[in-house]
Coordinates of C-alpha atoms in Angstrom, one line a residue:
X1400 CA 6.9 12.9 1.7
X1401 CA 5.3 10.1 -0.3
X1402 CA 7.3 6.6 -1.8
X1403 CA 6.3 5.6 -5.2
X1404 CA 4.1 2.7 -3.8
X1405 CA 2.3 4.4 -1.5
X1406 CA 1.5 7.0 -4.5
X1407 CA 0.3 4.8 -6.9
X1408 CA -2.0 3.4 -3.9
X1409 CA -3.5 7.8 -3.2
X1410 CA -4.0 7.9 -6.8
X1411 CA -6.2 4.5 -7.2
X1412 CA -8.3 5.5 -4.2
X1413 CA -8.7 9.2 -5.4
X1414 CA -9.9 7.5 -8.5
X1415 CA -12.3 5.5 -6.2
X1416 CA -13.5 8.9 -4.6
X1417 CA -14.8 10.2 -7.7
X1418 CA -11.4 11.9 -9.1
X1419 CA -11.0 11.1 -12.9
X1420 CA -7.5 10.1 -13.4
X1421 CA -7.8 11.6 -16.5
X1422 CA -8.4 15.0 -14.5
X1423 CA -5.7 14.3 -12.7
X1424 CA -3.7 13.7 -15.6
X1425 CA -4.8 17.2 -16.9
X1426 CA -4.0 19.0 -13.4
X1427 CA -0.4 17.2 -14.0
X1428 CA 0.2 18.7 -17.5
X1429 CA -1.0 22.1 -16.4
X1430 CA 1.8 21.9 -14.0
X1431 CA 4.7 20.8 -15.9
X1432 CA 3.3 23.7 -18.3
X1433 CA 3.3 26.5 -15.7
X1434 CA 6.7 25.4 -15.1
X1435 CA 8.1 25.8 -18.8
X1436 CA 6.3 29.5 -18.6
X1437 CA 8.1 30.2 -15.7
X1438 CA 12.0 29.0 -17.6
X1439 CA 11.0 30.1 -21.2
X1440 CA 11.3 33.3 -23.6
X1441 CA 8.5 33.6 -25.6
X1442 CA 10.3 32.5 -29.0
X1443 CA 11.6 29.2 -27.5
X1444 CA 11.7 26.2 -28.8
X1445 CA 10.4 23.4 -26.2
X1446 CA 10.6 19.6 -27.2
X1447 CA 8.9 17.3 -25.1
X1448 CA 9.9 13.4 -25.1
X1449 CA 7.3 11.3 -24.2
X1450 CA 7.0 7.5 -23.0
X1451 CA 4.2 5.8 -23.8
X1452 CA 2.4 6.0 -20.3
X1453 CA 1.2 7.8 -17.4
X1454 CA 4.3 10.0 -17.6
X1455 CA 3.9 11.0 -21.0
X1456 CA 0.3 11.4 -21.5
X1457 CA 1.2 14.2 -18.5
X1458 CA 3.4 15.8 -21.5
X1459 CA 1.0 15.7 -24.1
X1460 CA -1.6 18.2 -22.1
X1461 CA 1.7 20.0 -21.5
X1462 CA 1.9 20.7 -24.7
X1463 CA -1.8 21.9 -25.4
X1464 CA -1.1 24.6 -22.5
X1465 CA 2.4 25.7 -24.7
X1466 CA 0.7 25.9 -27.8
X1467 CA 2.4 29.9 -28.0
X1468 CA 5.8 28.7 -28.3
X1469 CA 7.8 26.7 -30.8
X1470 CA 6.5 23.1 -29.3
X1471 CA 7.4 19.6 -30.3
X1472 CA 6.1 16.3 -29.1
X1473 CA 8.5 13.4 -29.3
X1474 CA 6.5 10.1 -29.1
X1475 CA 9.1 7.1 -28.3
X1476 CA 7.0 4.5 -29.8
X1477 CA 3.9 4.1 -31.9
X1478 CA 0.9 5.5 -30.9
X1479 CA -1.3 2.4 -30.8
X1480 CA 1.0 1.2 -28.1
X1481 CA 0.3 4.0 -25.9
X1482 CA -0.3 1.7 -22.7
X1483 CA -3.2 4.1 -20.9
X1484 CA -6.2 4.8 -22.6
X1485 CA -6.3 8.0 -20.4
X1486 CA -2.5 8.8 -22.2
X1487 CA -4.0 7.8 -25.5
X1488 CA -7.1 10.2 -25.4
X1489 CA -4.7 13.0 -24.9
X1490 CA -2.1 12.2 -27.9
X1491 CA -5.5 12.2 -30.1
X1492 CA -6.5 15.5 -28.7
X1493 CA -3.2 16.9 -29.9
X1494 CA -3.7 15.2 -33.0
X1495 CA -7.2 16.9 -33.5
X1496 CA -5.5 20.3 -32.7
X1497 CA -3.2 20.0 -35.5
X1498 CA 0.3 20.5 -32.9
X1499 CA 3.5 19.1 -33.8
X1500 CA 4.1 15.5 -33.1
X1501 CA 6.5 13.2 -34.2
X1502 CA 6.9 9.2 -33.7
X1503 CA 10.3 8.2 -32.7
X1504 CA 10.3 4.3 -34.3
X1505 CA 14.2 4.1 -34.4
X1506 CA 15.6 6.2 -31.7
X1507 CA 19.0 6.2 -34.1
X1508 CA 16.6 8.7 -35.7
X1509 CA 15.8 10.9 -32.6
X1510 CA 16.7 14.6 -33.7
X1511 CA 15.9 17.1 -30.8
X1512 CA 16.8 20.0 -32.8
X1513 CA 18.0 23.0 -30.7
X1514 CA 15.6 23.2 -28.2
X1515 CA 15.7 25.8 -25.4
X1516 CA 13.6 23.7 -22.9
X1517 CA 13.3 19.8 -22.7
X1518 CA 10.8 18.2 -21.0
X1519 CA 11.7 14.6 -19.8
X1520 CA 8.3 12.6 -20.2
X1521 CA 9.6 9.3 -20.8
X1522 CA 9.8 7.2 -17.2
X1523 CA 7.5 8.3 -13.8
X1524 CA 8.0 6.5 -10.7
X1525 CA 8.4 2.7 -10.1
X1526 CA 10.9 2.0 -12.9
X1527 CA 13.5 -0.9 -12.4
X1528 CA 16.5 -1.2 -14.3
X1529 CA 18.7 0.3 -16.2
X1530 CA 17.3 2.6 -19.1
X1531 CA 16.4 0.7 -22.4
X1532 CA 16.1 1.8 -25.9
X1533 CA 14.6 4.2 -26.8
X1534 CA 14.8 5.7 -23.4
X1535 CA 18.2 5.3 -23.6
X1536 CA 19.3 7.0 -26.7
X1537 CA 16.8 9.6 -26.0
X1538 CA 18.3 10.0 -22.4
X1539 CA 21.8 10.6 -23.8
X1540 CA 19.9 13.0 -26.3
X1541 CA 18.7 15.1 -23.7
X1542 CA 21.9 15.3 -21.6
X1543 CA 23.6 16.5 -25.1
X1544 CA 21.0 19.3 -25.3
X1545 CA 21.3 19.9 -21.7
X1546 CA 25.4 20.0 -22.5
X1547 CA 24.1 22.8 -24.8
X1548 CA 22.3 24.9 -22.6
X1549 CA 18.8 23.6 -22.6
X1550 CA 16.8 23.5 -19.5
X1551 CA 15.3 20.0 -18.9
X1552 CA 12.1 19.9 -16.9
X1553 CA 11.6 16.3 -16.0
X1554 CA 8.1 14.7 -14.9
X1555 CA 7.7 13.5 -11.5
X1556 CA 11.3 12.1 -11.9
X1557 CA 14.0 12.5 -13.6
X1558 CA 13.7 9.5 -16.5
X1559 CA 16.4 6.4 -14.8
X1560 CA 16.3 7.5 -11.1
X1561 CA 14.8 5.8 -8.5
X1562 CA 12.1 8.4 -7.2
X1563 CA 12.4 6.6 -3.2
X1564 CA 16.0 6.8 -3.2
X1565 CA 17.4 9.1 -5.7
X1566 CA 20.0 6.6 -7.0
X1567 CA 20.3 5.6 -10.8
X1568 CA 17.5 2.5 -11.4
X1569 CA 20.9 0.9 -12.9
X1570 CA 23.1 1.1 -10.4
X1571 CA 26.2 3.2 -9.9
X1572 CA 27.4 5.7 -12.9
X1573 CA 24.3 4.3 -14.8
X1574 CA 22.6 6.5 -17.6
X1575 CA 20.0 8.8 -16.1
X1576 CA 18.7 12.0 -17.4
X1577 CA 20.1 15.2 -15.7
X1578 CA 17.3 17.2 -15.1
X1579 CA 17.7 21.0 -13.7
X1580 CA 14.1 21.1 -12.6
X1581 CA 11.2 18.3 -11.7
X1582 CA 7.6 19.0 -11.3
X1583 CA 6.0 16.3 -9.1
X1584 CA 2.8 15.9 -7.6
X1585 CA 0.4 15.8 -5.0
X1586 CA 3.6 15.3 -2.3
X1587 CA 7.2 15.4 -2.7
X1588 CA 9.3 11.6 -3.4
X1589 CA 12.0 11.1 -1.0
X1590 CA 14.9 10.6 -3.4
X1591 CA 14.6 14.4 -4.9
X1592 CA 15.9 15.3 -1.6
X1593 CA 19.6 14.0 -3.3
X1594 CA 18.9 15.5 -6.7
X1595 CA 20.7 18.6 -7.9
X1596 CA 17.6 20.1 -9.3
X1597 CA 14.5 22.5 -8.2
X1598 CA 11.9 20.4 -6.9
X1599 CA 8.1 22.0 -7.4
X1600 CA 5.4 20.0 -6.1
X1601 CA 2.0 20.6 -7.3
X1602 CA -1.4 20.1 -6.4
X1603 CA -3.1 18.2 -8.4
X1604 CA -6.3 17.9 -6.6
X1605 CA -6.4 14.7 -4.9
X1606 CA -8.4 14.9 -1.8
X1607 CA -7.0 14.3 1.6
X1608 CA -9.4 11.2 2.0
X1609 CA -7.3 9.4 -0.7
X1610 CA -4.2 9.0 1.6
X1611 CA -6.0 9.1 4.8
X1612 CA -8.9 6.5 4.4
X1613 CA -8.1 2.9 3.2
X1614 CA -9.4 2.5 0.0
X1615 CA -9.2 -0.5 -3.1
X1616 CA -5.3 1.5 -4.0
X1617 CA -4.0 -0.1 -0.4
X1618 CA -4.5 -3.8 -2.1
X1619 CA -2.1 -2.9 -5.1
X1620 CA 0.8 -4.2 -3.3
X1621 CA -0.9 -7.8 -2.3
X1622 CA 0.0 -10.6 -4.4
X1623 CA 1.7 -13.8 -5.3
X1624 CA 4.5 -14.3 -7.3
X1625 CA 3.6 -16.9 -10.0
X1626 CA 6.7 -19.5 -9.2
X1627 CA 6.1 -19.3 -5.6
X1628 CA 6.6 -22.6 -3.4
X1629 CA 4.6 -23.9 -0.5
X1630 CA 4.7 -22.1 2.5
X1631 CA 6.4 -18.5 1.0
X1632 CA 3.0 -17.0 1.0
X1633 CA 3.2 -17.0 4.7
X1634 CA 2.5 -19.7 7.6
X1635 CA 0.5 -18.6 10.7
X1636 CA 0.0 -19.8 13.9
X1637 CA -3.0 -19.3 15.9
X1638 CA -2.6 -19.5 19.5
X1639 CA -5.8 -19.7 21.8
X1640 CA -8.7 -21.9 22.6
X1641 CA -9.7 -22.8 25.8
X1642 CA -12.8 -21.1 27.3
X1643 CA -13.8 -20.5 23.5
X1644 CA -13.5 -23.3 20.2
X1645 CA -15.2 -21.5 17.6
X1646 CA -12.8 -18.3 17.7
X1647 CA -9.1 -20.0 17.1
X1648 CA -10.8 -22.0 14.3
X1649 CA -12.6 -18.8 13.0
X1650 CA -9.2 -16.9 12.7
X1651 CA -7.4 -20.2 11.3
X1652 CA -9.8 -20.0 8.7
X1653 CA -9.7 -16.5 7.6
X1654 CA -5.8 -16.7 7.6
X1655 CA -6.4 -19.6 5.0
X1656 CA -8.5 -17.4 3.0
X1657 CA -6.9 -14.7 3.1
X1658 CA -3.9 -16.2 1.5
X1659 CA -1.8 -17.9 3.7
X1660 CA 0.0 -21.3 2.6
X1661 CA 0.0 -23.1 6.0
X1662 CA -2.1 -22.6 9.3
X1663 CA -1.6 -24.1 12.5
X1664 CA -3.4 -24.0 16.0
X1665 CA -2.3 -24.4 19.1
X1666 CA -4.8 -25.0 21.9
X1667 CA -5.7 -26.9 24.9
X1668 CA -6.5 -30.7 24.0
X1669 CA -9.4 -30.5 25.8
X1670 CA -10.8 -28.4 22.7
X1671 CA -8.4 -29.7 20.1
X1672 CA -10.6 -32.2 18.4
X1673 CA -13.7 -29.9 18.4
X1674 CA -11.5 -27.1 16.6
X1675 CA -9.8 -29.4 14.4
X1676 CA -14.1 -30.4 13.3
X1677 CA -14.5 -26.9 12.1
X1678 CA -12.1 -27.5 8.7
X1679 CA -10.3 -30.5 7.3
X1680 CA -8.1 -27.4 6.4
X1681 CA -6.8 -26.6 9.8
X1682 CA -3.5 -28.4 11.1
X1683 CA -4.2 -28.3 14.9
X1684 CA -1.6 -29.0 17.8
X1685 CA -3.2 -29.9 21.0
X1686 CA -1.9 -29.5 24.4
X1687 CA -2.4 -31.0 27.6
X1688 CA -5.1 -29.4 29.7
X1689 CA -7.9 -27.1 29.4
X1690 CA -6.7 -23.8 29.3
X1691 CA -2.8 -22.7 27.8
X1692 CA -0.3 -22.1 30.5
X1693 CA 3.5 -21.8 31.2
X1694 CA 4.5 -24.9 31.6
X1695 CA 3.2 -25.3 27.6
X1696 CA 5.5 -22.3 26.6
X1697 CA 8.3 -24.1 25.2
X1698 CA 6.9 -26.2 23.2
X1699 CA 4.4 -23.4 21.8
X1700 CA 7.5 -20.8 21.5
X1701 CA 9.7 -23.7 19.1
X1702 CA 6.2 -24.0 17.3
X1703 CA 5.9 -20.3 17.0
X1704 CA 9.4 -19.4 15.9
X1705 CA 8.9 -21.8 12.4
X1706 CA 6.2 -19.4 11.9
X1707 CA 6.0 -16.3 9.9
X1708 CA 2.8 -14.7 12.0
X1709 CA 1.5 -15.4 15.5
X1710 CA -1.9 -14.3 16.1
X1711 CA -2.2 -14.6 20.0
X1712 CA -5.7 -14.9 21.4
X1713 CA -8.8 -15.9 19.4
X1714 CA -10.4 -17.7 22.6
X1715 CA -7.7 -17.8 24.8
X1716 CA -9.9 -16.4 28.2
X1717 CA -8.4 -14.2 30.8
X1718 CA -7.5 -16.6 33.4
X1719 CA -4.3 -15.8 35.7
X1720 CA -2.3 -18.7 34.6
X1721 CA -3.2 -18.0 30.9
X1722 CA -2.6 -14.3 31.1
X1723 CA 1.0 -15.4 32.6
X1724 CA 1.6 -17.5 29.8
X1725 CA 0.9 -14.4 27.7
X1726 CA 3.1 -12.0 29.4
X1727 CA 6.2 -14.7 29.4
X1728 CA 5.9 -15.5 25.7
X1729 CA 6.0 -12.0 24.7
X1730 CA 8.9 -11.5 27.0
X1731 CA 10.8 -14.4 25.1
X1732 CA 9.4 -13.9 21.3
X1733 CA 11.4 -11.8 18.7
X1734 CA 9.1 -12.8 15.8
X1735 CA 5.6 -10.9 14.4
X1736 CA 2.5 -11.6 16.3
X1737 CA -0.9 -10.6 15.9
X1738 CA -2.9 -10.1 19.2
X1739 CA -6.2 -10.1 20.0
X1740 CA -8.9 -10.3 22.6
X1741 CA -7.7 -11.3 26.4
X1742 CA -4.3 -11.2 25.2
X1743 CA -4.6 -7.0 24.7
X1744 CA -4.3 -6.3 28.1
X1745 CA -1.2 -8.0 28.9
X1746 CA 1.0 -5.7 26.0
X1747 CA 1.6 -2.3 28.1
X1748 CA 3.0 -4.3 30.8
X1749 CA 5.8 -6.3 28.9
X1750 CA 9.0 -5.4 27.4
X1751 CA 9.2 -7.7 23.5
X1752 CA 11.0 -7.5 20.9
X1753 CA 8.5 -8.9 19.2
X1754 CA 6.6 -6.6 16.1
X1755 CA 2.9 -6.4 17.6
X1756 CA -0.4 -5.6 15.2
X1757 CA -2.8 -5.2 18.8
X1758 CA -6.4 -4.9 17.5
X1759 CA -8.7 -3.5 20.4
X1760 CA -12.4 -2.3 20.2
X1761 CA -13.2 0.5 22.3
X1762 CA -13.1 -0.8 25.9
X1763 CA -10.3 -3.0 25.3
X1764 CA -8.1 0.0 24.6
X1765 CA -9.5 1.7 27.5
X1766 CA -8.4 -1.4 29.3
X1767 CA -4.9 -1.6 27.7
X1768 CA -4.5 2.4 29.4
X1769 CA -5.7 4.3 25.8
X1770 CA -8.1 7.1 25.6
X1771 CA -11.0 7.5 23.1
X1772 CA -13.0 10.5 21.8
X1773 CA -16.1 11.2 19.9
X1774 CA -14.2 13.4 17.4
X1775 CA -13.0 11.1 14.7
X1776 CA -10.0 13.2 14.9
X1777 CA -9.1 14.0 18.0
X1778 CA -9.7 9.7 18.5
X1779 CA -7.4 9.1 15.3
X1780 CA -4.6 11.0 17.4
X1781 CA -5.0 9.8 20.6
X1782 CA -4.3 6.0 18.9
X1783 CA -1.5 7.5 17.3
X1784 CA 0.1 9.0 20.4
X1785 CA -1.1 5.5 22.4
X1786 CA 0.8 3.4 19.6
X1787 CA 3.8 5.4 19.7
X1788 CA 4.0 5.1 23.1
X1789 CA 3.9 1.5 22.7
X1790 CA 5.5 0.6 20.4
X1791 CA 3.7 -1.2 17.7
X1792 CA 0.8 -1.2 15.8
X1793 CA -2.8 -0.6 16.9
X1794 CA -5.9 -1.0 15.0
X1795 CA -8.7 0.2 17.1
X1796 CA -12.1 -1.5 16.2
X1797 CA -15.2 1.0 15.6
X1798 CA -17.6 2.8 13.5
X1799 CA -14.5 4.6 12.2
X1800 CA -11.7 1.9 12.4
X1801 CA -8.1 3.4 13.4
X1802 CA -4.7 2.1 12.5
X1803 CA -2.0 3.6 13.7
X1804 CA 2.2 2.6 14.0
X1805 CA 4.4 3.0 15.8
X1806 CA 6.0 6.2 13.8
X1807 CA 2.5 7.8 14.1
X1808 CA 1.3 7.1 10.9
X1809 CA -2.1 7.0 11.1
X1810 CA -5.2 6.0 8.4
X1811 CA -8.4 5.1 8.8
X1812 CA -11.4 2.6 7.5
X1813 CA -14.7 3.2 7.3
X1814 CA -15.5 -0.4 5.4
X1815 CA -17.7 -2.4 7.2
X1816 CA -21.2 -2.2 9.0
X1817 CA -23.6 -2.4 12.2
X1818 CA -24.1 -6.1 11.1
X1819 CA -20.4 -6.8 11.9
X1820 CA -21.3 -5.8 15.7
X1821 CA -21.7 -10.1 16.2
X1822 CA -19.6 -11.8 17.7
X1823 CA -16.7 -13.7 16.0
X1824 CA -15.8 -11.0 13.0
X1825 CA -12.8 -9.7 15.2
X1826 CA -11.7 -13.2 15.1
X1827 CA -12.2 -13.4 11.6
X1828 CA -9.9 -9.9 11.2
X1829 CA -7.2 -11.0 13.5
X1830 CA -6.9 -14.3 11.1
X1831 CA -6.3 -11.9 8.0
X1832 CA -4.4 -9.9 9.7
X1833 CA -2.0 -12.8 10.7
X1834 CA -2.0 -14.0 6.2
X1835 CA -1.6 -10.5 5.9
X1836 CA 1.0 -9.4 8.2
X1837 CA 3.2 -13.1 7.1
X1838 CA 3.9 -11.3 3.9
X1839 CA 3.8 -7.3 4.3
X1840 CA 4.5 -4.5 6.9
X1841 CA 2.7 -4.3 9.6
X1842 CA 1.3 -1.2 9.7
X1843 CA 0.1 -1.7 5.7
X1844 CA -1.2 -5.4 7.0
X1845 CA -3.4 -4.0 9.5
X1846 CA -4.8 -0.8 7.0
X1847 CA -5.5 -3.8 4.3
X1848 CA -6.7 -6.3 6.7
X1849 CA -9.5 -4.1 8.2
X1850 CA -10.4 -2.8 5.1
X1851 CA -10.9 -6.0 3.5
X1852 CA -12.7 -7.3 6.6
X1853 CA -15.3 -4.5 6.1
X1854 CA -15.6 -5.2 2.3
X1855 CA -16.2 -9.1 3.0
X1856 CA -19.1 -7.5 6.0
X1857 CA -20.8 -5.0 3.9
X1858 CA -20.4 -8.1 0.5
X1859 CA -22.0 -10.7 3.2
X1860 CA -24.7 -7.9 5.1
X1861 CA -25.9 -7.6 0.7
X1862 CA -27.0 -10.8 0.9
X1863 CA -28.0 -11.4 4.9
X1864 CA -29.0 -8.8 5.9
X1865 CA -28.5 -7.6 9.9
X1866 CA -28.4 -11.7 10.2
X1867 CA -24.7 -12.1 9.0
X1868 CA -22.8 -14.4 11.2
X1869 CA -18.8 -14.1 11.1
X1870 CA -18.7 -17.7 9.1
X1871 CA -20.2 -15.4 6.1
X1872 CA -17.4 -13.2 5.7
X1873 CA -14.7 -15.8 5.7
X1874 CA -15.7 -17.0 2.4
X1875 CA -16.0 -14.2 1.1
X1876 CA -12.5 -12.2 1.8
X1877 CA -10.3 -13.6 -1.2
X1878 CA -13.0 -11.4 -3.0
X1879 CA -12.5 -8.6 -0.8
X1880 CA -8.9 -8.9 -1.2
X1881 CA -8.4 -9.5 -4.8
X1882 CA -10.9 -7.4 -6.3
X1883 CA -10.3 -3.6 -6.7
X1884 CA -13.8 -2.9 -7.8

């Protein structure tokens, strides 16, 4: 199964692949016609009520494939507000073949005739709310000929029914179309599951790649609301320092750019002023000492927990004492942490609570007690076995990157380049991954995060060369993010 969101994300990488939407939009109506062949007599009258998207431009190649039976196109709107040029090229076409459409302006005016099949184009997936006019009054229009003894085909989902859950989109007894069959594509929606209706689920040709690589559909979901305060686009702490400066301040500074409100190091004091030199930015919290150790793990655990991401590592060195301090704040911590470097090999030995997003290359999750393979596949599901058995999420660093949860959802990245093999762009990703991870789910975090890492690498290695340093992909990550080019 598929949720809406996820969906929307296949279908923007497929069209990043090379796959038209607008063939996919014609593999869509092909469908929904193949499924009013199947129901319909050959002198039946089909009327198809279209929205003015997505949903309904699937209806209007419908109707070029039903051309032999006694077919009507409802538009609920005027044309020029068709919202998809994709949907818009298709109403012309049935305009050009002379087929039988009709504008619905007032929806008082909405006369179905006595249609033996109805096709329910108005509303796909993502819909909130209850249904408003027109949808409305051609909802209850529908039902009636339903009442009647029409069949109603509806499009992906049924038009005021939440396609993830199944429940009315507003609420409890609210108006939805009853729909006897749904044609929906590419994977079935978990809320048809609860729907008295035949489900068919076509293939519309989107290639496997789509939902198993990373691609510009995964950043659909990343945003800002436009009211939003200080601090509710996420607040990260980054906890390391020590034996290293430049990596705590490297992933303090992608977490900035990759959208966080407020970041905040905590590191020995011995390195706090040199950190605290690499951005005027940075809010840095020094402790005594040169290295972090447990008698610092209250005060860093009070810091942490007014925190919405931890990213635990960047720097930190694999003393005993430090790798102690690791293993008890795990132990103790209930919250989200990112963690990297030294820090990796101290996870399969502690029981958390805590939601972990652990991003080994190859030797550190050899180290941590995971296997590798050449095969990109047979690697893919050894990670997913290794994070299952853990626990959490992994995001294993290579050629190929892997990021698996703990459910064994797996999907890969192949972003990025050989240039990215110096030092310090792992500490760059971990800080993303912390913005990233403040805001969304982990496992969608870390599939973002490392795919915008790679874009920023392969934006920076465009103007460097092989001589890229991980300072020039910190700059250039809101681009990454933002852009779905």
């Amino acid at each position: 199964m598929i949720t809406t969101d996820r969906m929307a994300a296949v279908d923007a990488n497929a069209a990043a692949l090379g796959v038209p939407r607008k063939q996919l939009m014609e593999s869509s109506g092909n469908a929904v016609a193949r499924e009013v062949r199947a129901i319909a007599d050959p002198d039946d009258e089909v009327a198809l009520v279209c929205g003015r998207g997505n949903n309904g431009g699937d209806a209007f190649v419908a109707a070029r494939f039903l051309s032999e039976y006694d077919t009507t196109v409802h538009l609920l709107g005027r044309p020029e507000s068709i919202t998809t040029d994709i949907a818009r090229e298709n109403w012309a076409a049935l305009q050009e073949a002379d087929m039988s459409g009709e504008t619905v302006t007032d929806s008082t005016t909405l006369d179905l005739g006595e249609p033996d099949v109805v096709v329910d184009a108005m509303l796909g997936t993502g819909i909130a709310g209850a249904l408003r006019e027109p949808e409305r009054t051609a909802a209850t229009r529908i039902n009636d000929a339903r009442e009647e003894g029409a069949t109603v085909v509806a499009v992906d989902v049924p038009s005021g029914i939440d396609a993830d859950t199944g429940a009315s989109t507003g609420g409890d007894d609210a108006l939805a179309v009853g729909a006897d069959r749904v044609v929906t594509f590419h994977d079935e929606k978990p809320g048809l599951d609860d729907l008295d209706a035949d489900v068919t689920v076509a293939d519309i040709g989107i290639p496997e790649a789509a939902e198993r690589f990373t691609g510009p559909g995964d950043l659909l979901g990343i945003g800002r609301e436009p009211d939003s305060h200080k601090g509710e686009n996420g607040e990260v702490l980054v906890v390391g320092g020590g034996p290293y400066t430049g990596a705590p301040a490297l992933s303090a500074r992608a977490a900035l750019r990759a959208g966080a409100d407020l970041v905040r190091v905590a590191c020995p004091a011995s390195v706090a002023r040199e950190v605290q030199g690499f951005s005027e930015n940075l809010i840095v919290h020094g402790f005594p000492g040169e290295t972090l150790a447990s008698a610092h793990l209250d005060r860093i655990r009070e810091l942490a927990t007014g925190h919405d991401t931890v990213v635990f590592g960047p720097g930190l060195g694999d003393a005993d004492a430090t790798l102690a301090f690791v293993r008890e704040f795990l132990a103790e911590f209930a919250g989200r942490v990112v963690v990297d470097a030294d820090a990796l090999q101290v996870v399969p030995h502690v029981e958390t609570d805590a939601e972990l997003v652990c991003t080994p290359h190859q030797g550190e999750l050899l180290k941590m007690g995971g296997e590798t393979a050449d095969d990109p596949d047979e690697r893919a599901a050894l990670v997913g076995e290794f994070a299952a058995e853990l626990g959490h999420t992994l995001l294993v660093k290579g050629a190929v990157d892997v990021v698996a949860g703990p459910d064994g959802e797996v999907r890969l990245n192949r972003t990025g380049n050989p240039g990215m093999t110096v030092g310090g762009t792992g500490d760059v990703l971990a800080g993303a991954l912390g913005a990233l991870a403040a805001t969304n789910d982990p496992f969608e975090a870390a599939a973002v995060g490392v795919y915008i890492n790679g874009r920023a690498g392969d934006a920076a290695v465009e103007d460097r060369g092989y001589g890229l340093v991980a300072t020039d992909l910190i700059d250039r990550l809101p681009q990454a993010l933002y852009s779905n080019e």
